[in-house]
Short mmCIF file of C-alpha atoms and ligand atoms in Angstrom, two decimals:
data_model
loop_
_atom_site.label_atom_id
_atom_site.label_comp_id
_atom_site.label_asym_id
_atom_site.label_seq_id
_atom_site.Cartn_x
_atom_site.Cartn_y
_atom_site.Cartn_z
CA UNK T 225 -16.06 6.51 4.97
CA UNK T 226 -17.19 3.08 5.20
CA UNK T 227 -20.49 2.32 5.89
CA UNK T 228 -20.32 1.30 9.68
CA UNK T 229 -18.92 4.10 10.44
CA UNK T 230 -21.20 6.83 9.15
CA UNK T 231 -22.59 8.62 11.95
CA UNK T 232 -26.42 7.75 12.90
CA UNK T 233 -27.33 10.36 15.22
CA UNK T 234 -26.97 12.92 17.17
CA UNK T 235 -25.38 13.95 20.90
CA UNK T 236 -25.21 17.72 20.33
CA UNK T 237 -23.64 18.57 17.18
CA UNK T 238 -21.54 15.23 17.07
CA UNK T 239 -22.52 12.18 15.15
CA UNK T 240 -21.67 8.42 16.78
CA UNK T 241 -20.96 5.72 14.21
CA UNK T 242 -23.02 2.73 13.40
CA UNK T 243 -21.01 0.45 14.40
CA UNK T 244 -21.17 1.89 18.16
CA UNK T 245 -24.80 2.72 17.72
CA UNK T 246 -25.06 -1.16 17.74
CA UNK T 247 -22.73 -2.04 20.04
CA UNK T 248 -24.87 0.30 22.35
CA UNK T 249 -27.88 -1.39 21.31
CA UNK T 250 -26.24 -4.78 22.17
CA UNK T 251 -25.26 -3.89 25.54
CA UNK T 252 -28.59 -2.48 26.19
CA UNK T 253 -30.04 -6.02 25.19
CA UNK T 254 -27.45 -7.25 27.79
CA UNK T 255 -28.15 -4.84 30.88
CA UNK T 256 -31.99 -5.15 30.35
CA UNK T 257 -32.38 -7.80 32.70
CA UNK T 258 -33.14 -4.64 35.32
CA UNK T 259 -37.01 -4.41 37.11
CA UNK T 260 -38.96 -7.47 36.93
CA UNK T 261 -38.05 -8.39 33.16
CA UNK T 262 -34.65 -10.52 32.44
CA UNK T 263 -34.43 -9.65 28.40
CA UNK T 264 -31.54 -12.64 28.49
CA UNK T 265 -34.35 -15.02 28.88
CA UNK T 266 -37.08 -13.56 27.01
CA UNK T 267 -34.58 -13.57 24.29
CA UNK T 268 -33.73 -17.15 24.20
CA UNK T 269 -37.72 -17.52 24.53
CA UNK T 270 -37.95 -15.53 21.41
CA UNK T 271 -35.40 -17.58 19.37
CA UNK T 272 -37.26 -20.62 20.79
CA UNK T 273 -40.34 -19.54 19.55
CA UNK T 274 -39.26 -18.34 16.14
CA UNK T 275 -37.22 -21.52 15.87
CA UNK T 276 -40.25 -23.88 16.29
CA UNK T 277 -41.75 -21.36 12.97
CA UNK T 278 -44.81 -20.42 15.22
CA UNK T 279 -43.76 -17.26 15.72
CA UNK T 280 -43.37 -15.71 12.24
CA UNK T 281 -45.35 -12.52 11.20
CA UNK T 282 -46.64 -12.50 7.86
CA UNK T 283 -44.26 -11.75 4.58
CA UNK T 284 -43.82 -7.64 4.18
CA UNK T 285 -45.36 -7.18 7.43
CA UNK T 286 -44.50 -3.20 8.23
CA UNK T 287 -43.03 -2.86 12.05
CA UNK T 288 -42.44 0.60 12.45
CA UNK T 289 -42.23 3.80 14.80
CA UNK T 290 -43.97 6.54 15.00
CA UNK T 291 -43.63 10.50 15.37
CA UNK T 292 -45.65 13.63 15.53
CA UNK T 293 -44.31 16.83 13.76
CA UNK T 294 -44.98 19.58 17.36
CA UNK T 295 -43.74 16.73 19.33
CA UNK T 296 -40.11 16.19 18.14
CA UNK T 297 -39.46 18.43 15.51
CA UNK T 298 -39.07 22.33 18.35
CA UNK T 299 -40.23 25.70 17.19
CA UNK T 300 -43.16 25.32 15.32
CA UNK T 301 -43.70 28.68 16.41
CA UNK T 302 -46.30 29.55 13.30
CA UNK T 303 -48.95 26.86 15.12
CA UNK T 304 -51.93 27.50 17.45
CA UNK T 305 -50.59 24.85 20.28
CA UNK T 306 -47.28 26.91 20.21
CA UNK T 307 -49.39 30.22 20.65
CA UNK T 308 -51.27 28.56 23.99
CA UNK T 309 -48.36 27.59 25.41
CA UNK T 310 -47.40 30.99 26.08
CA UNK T 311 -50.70 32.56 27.26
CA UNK T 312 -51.58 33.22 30.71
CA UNK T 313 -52.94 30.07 32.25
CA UNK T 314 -51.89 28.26 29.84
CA UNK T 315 -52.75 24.22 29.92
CA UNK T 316 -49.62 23.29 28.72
CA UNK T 317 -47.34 22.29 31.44
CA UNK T 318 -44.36 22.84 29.67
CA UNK T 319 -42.84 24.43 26.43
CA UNK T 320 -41.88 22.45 23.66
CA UNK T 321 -39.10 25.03 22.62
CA UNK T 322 -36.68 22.49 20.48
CA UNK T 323 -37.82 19.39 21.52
CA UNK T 324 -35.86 16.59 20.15
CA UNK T 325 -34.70 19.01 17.73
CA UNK T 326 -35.72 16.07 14.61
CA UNK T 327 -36.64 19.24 12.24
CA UNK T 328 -32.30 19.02 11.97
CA UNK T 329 -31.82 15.88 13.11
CA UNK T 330 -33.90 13.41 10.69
CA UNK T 331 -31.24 12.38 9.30
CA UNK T 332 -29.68 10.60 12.34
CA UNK T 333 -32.61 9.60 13.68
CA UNK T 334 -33.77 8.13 10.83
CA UNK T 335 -30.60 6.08 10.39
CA UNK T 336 -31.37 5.17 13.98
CA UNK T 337 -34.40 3.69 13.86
CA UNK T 338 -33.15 1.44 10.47
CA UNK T 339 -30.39 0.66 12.79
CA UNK T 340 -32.88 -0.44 15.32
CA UNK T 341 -34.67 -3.22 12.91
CA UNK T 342 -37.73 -1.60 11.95
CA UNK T 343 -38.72 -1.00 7.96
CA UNK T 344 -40.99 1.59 8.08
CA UNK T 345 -41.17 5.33 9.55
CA UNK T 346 -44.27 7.47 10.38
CA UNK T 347 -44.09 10.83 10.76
CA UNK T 348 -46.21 14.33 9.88
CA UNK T 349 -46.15 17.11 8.06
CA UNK T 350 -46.33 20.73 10.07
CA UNK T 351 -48.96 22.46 8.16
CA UNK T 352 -47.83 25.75 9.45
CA UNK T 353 -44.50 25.58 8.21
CA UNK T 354 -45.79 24.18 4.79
CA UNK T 355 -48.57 27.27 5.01
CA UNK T 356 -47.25 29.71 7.40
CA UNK T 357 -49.71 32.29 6.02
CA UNK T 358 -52.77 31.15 4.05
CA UNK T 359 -52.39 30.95 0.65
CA UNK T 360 -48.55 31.12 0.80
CA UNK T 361 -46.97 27.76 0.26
CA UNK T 362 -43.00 27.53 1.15
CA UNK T 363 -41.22 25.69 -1.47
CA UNK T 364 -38.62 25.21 1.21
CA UNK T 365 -40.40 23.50 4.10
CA UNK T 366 -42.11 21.39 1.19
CA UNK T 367 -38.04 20.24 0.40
CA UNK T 368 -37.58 19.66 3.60
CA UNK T 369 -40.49 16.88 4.25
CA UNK T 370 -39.29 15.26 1.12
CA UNK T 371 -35.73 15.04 1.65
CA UNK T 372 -36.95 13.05 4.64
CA UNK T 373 -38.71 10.84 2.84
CA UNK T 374 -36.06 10.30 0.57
CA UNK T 375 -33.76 9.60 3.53
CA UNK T 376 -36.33 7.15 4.52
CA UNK T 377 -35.61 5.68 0.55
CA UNK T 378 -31.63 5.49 1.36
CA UNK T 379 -32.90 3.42 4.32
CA UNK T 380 -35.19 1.19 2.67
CA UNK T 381 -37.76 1.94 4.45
CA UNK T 382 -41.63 2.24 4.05
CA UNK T 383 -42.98 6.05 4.77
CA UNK T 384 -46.35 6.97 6.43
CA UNK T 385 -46.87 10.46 6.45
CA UNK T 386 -50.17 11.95 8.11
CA UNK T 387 -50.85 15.32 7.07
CA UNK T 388 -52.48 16.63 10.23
CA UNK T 389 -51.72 15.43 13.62
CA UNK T 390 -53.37 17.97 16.12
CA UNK T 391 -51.21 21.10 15.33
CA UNK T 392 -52.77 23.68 12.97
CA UNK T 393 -51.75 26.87 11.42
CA UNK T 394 -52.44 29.60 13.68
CA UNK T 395 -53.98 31.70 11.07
CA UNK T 396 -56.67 28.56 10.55
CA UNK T 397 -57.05 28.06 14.14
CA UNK T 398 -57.53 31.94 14.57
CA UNK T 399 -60.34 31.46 11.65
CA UNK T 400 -62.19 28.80 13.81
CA UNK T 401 -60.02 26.02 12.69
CA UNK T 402 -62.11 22.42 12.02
CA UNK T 403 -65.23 24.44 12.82
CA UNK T 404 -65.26 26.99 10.12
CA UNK T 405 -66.80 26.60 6.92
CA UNK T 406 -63.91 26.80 4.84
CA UNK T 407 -61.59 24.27 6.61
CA UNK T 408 -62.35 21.38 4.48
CA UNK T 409 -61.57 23.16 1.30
CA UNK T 410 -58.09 24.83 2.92
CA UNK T 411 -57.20 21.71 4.11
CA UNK T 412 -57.65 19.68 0.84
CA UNK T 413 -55.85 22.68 -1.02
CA UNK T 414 -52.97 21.95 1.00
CA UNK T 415 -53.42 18.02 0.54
CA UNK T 416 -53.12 18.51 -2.88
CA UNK T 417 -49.70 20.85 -3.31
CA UNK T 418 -47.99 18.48 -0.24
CA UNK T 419 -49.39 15.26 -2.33
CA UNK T 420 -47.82 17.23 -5.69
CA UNK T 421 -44.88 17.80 -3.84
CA UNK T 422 -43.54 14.52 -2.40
CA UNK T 423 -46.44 11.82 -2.91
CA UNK T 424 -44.30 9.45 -4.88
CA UNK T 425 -42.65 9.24 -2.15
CA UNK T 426 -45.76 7.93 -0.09
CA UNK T 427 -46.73 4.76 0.55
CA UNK T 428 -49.36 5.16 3.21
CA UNK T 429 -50.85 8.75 3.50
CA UNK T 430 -53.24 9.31 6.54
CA UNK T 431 -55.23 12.75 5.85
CA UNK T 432 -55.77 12.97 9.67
CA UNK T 433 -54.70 11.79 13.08
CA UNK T 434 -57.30 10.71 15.47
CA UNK T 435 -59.72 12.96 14.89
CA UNK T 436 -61.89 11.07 17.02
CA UNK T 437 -61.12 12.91 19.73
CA UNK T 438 -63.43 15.56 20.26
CA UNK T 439 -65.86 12.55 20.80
CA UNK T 440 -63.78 10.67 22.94
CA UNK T 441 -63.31 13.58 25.79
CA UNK T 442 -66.12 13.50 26.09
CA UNK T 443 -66.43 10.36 27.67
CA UNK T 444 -62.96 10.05 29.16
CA UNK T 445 -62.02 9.48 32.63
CA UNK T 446 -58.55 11.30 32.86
CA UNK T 447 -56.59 12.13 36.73
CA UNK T 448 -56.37 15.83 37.05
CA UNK T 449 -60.05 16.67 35.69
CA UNK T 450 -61.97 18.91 38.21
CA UNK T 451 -65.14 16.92 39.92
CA UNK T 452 -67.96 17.23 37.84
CA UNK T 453 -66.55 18.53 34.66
CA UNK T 454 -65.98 16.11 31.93
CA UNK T 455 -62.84 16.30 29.88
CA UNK T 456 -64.47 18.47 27.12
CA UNK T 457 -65.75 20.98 29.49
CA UNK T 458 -62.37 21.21 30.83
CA UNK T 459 -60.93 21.82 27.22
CA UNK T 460 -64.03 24.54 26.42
CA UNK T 461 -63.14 26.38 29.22
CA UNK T 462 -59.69 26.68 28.40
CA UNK T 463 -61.28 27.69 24.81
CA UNK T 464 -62.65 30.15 26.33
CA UNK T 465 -59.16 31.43 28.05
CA UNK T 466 -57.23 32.01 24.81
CA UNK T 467 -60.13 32.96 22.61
CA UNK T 468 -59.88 36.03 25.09
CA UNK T 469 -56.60 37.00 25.34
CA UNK T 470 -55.69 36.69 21.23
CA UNK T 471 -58.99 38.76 21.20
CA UNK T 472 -60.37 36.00 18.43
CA UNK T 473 -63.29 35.41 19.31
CA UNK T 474 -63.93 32.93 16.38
CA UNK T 475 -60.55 30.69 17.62
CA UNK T 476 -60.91 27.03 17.65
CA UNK T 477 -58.02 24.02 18.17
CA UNK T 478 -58.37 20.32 17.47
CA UNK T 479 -58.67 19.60 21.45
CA UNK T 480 -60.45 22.12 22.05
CA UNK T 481 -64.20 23.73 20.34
CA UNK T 482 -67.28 22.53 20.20
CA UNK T 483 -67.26 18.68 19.90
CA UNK T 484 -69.79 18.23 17.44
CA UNK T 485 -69.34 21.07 14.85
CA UNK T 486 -65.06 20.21 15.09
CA UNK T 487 -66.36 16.54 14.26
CA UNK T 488 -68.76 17.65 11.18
CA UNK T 489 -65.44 19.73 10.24
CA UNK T 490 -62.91 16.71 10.49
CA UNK T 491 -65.39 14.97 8.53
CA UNK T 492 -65.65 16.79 5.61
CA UNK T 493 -61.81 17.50 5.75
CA UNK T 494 -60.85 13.97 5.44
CA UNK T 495 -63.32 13.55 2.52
CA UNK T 496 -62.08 16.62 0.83
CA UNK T 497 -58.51 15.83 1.77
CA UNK T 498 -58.53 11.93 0.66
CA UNK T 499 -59.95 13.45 -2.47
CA UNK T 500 -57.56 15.90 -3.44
CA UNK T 501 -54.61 13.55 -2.45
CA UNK T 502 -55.96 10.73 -4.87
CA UNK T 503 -56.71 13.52 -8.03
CA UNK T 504 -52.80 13.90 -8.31
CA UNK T 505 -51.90 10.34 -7.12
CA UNK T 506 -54.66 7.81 -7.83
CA UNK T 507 -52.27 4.80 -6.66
CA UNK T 508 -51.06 6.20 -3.14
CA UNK T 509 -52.76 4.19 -0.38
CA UNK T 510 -54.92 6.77 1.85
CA UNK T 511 -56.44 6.50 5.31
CA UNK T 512 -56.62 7.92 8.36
CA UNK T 513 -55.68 6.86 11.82
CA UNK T 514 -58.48 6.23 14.50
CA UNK T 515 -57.76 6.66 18.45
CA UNK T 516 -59.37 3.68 19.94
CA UNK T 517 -59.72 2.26 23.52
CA UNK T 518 -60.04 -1.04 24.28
CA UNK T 519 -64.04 -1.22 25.46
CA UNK T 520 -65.67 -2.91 27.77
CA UNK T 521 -69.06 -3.60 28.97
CA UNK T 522 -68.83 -2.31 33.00
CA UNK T 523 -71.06 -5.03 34.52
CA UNK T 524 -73.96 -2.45 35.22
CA UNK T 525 -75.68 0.17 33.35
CA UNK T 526 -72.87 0.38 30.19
CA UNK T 527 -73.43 2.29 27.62
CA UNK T 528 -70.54 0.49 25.61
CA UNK T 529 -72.61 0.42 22.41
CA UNK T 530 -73.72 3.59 22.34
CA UNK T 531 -70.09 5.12 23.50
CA UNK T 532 -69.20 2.89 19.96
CA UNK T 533 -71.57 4.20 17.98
CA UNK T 534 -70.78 8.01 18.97
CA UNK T 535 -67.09 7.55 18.87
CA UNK T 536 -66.14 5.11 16.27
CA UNK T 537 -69.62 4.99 14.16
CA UNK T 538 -68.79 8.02 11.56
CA UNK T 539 -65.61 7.46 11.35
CA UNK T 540 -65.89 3.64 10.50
CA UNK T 541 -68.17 4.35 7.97
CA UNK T 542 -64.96 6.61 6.39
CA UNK T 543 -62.80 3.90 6.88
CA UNK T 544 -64.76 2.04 3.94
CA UNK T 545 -64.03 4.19 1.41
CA UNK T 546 -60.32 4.27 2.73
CA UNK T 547 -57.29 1.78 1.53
CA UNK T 548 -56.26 0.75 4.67
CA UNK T 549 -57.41 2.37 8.55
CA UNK T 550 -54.91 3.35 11.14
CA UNK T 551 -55.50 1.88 14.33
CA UNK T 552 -53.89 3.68 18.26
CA UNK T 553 -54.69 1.90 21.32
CA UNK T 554 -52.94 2.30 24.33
CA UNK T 555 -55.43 0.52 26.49
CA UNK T 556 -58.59 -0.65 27.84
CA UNK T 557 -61.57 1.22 29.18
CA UNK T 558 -64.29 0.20 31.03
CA UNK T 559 -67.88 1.62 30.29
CA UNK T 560 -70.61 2.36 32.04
CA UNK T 561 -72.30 5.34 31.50
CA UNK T 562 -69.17 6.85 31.00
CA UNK T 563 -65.70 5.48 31.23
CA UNK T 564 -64.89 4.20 34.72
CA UNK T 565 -61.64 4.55 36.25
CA UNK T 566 -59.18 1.93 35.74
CA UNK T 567 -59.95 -1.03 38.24
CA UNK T 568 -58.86 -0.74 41.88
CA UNK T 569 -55.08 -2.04 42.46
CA UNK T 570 -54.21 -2.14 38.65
CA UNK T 571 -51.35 -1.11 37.94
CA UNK T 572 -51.00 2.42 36.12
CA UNK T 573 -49.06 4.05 33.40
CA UNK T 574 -47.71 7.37 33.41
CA UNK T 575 -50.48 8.67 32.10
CA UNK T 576 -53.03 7.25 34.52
CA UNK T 577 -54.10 4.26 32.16
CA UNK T 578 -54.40 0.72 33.22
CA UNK T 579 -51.36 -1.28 32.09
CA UNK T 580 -53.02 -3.43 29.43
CA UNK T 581 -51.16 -4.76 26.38
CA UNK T 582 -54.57 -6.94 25.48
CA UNK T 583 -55.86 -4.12 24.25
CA UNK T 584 -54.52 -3.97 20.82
CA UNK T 585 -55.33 -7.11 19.70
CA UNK T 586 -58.98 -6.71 20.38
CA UNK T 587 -58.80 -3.22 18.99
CA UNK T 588 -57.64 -4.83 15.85
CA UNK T 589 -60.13 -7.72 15.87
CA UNK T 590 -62.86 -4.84 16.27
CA UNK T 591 -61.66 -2.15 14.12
CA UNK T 592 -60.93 -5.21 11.32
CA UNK T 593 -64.79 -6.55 11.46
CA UNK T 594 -66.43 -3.30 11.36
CA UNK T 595 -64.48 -1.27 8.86
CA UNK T 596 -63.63 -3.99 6.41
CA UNK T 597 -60.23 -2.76 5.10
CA UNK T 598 -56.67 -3.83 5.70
CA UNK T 599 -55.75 -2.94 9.38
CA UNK T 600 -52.41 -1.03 10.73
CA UNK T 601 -51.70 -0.77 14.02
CA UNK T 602 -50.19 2.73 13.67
CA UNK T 603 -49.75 3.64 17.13
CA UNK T 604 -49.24 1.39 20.53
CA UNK T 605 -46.88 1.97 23.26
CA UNK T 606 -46.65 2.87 27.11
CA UNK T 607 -45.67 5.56 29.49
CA UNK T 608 -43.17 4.64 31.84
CA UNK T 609 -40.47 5.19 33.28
CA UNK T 610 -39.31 1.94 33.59
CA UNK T 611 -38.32 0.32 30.53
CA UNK T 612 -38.47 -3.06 32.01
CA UNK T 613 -42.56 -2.61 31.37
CA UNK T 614 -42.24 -1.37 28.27
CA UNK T 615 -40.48 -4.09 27.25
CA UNK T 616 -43.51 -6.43 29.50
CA UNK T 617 -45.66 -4.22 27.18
CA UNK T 618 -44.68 -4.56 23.64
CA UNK T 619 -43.47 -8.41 24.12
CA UNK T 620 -47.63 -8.98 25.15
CA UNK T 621 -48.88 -6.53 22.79
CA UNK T 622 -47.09 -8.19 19.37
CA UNK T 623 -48.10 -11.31 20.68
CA UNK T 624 -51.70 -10.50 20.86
CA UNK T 625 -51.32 -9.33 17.20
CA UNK T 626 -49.84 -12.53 16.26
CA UNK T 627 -52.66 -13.94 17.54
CA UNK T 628 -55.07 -12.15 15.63
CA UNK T 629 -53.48 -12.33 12.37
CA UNK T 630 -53.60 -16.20 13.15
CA UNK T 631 -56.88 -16.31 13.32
CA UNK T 632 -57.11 -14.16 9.81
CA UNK T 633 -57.71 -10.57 10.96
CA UNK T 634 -55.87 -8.28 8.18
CA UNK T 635 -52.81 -6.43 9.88
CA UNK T 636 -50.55 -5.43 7.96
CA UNK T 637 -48.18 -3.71 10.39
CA UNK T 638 -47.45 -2.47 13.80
CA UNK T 639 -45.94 0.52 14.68
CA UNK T 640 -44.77 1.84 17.57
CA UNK T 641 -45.83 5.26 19.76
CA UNK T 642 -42.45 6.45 19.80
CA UNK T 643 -39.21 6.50 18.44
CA UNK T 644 -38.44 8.64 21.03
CA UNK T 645 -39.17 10.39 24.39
CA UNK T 646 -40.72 13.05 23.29
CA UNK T 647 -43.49 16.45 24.17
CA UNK T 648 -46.71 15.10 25.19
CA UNK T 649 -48.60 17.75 24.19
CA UNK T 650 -50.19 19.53 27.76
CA UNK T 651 -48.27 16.58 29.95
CA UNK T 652 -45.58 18.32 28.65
CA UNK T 653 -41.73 16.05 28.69
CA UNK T 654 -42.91 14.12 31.89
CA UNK T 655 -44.06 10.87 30.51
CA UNK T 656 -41.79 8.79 28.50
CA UNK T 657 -43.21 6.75 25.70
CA UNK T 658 -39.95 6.34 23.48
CA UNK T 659 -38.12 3.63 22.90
CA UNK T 660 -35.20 5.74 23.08
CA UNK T 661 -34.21 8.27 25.74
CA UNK T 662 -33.80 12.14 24.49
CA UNK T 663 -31.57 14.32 26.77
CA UNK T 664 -32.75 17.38 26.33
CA UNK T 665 -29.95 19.71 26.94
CA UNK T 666 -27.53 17.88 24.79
CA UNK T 667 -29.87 15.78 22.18
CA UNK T 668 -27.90 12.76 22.78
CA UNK T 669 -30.29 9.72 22.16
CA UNK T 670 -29.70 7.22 24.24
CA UNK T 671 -31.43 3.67 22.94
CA UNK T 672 -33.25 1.49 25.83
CA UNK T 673 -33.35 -1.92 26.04
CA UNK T 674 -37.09 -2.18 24.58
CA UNK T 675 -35.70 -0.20 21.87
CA UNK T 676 -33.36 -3.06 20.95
CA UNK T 677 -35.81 -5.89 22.18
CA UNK T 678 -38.58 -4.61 19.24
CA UNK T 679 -36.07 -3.77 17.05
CA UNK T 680 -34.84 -7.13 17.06
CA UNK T 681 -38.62 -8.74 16.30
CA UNK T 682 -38.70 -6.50 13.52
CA UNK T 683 -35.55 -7.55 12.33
CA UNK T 684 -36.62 -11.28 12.77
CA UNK T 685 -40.29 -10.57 11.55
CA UNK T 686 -41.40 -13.20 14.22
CA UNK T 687 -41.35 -13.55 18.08
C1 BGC G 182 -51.35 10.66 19.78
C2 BGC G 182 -49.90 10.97 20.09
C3 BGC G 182 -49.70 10.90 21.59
C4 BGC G 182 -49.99 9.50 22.03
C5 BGC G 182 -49.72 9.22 23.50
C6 BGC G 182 -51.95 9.56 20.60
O1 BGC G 182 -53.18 9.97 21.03
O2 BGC G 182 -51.52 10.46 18.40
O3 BGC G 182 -49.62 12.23 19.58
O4 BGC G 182 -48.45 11.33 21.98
O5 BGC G 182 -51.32 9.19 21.77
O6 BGC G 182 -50.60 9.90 24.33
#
């Protein structure tokens, strides 16, 4: 078979070949002049600017996409989130079942996003199918996460892996999760047989995803949150919901818990969890990735500094001892003595943001000064339904990079929040944030026109 026509990925059970996977791409460069976006003439900007050599990224810069193992993968039915989203009053709004169905798919999808441009892939592990039970290790599942990263070899491209992003076993969850005692050491035990496993096949390892969070509900300004009640409240009370009806009375999930002892936990775990990943590979590039809005100062009574310090502080102070930090921004907040909502009139994502592409290059600037280590932008994108602002989006957000890598910030890549349309989490499949559309029913991926319009910047490594 020649090489153009190997299939890429999947509608149903059928493969399409390369060569139509670009000719797709193409004509979704050439329809994209729909909404308020014409990509004909940002395109001819882009050569423009690239042609004048002001537009050029640095050499080896990593332009990627991202994934989350729950989110695409379906059926990690051994995890706590899968457990909640079949209990009674459950805060999930929909079920994940097989999601984009990538645990069989990879293979297309990772062809796909090559396809697309981009030279590197991030993506997780599933701890609970790694460690369905504790102490029992599946050879299998371990095969499985490193025959994707040796797909990601055939492709030439660079691998991320985070070894926790939000889903946990539900025997560790049912054991208190982050919050027990023990977590750090279980979670560093299975650092170090995933690490054995498939590390040489790592070039960026990220113990943890955003585990921030449990800071950051707390001061949050979400739609959907009942007056009064901060976000965490919200969460604790849902705690207090499934803790009940699994009768475990010791049960405790990354979003939800108590705040401060999840944090201590999360801590420790990344220490732990770096540790035991550089003991069997010294070499392999560790960090973790922070969740970071774009602060700032409301013009009375913000508590910006001390949001920063409660937030970001600890975990900046672990970025130190890291090789590189992680940086996810999806936009700006404004503080005051807690985040306000976005500014009247702005205009709003799908997940009630502000629409606000700035924000990652002053995230970067930020996170670059304070932690002192190579930065990677390893999540940024929008929710939207209309691609023509996604597109609006990315074309700002790169360009804000640019801009700080001009002025000699250290970013070393930029990677995309998603590859694909995908299950966000308790907003279930209603907001889009892939670059390419998923039908459900049938798997067929369907690539839209910001797909192709980052895919070509990567491609060009410039503007
Ligand atoms: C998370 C992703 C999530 C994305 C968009 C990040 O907080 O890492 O899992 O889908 O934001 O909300």
């Amino acid at each position: 078979m020649r090489e153009e026509e190997r299939p890429v990925f999947g509608e149903g059970t059928h493969g399409i070949s390369r060569r139509e996977l670009l000719r797709r791409a193409s004509a979704a460069v050439a329809v994209g002049a729909m909404g308020r976006l014409s990509l004909g003439e940002t395109a001819m900007a882009d050569q423009a600017a690239a042609a004048k050599g002001g537009g050029a990224f640095p050499g080896k810069f990593r332009w990627g996409c991202a994934t989350a193992a729950y989110q695409v993968e379906g059926n990690d039915t051994n995890t706590d989130l899968w457990m909640m989203e079949y209990l009674q009053g459950s805060m999930f709004k929909d079920h994940s079942g097989d999601a984009c169905n990538h645990y069989h798919l990879y293979p297309q999808d990772i062809a796909m996003l090559a396809d697309l441009g981009f030279n590197t892939y991030r993506f997780s592990l599933e701890w609970a199918r790694i460690e369905p039970e504790d102490g029992f290790f599946s050879n299998a599942e371990l095969d499985h996460y490193r025959h994707m990263l040796e797909v990601c070899r055939e492709h030439g491209l660079t691998t991320m892996l985070t070894y926790s992003h939000f889903s946990l076993p539900r025997w560790f969850a049912m054991k208190g999760g982050w919050e027990n005692s023990q977590a750090a050491d279980l979670f560093a035990r299975f650092c170090e047989k995933a690490t054995r496993h498939m590390g040489d096949l790592v070039d960026y390892a990220s113990t943890l995803n955003e585990p921030d969070i449990p800071q950051l509900l707390n001061w949050f300004n979400l739609p959907g949150v009942p007056a009064g009640m901060s976000v965490a409240q919200m969460m604790q009370a849902g705690l207090a919901n499934v803790r009940k009806q699994v009768n475990a009375p010791e049960f405790s999930s990354f979003f939800m818990g108590d705040p401060q002892r999840n944090r201590e936990g999360l801590l420790a775990a990344h220490a732990k969890g770096r540790d035991a990943m550089k003991s069997v590979r010294p070499a392999m590039p560790v960090g973790f990735n922070l969740a970071m809005s774009d602060d700032q100062a409301a013009p009375e009574d913000s508590h910006l500094e001390e949001k920063r310090a409660d937030v970001y502080g600890p975990w900046l102070e672990a970025a130190r001892h890291c090789d590189y930090l992680g940086v996810q921004t999806y936009s700006r907040s404004l503080v005051g003595k807690k985040d306000l909502p976005p500014p009247k009139g702005a205009e709003l994502t799908q997940t009630g943001m502000e629409f606000y592409p700035e924000c990652v290059e002053h995230v970067v600037r930020y996170a670059a000064k304070e932690a002192r280590v190579p930065i990677i932008v390893t999540e940024n994108g929008i929710a939207t339904e209309d691609d023509s602002r996604r597109v609006e989006y990315y074309r700002r957000a790169v360009a804000g990079v640019k801009r700080a890598i001009d002025d000699g910030v250290d970013v070393r890549g930029y990677v995309a929040w998603s590859l694909m349309d995908n299950f966000e989490w308790m907003s279930g499949y209603t907001p889009k944030f892939g670059l390419v559309a998923v039908d459900l029913k049938t798997q067929r991926r369907t690539i839209k026109p910001s797909g192709a319009m980052l895919g070509n910047i990567a491609r060009r490594n410039a503007l």
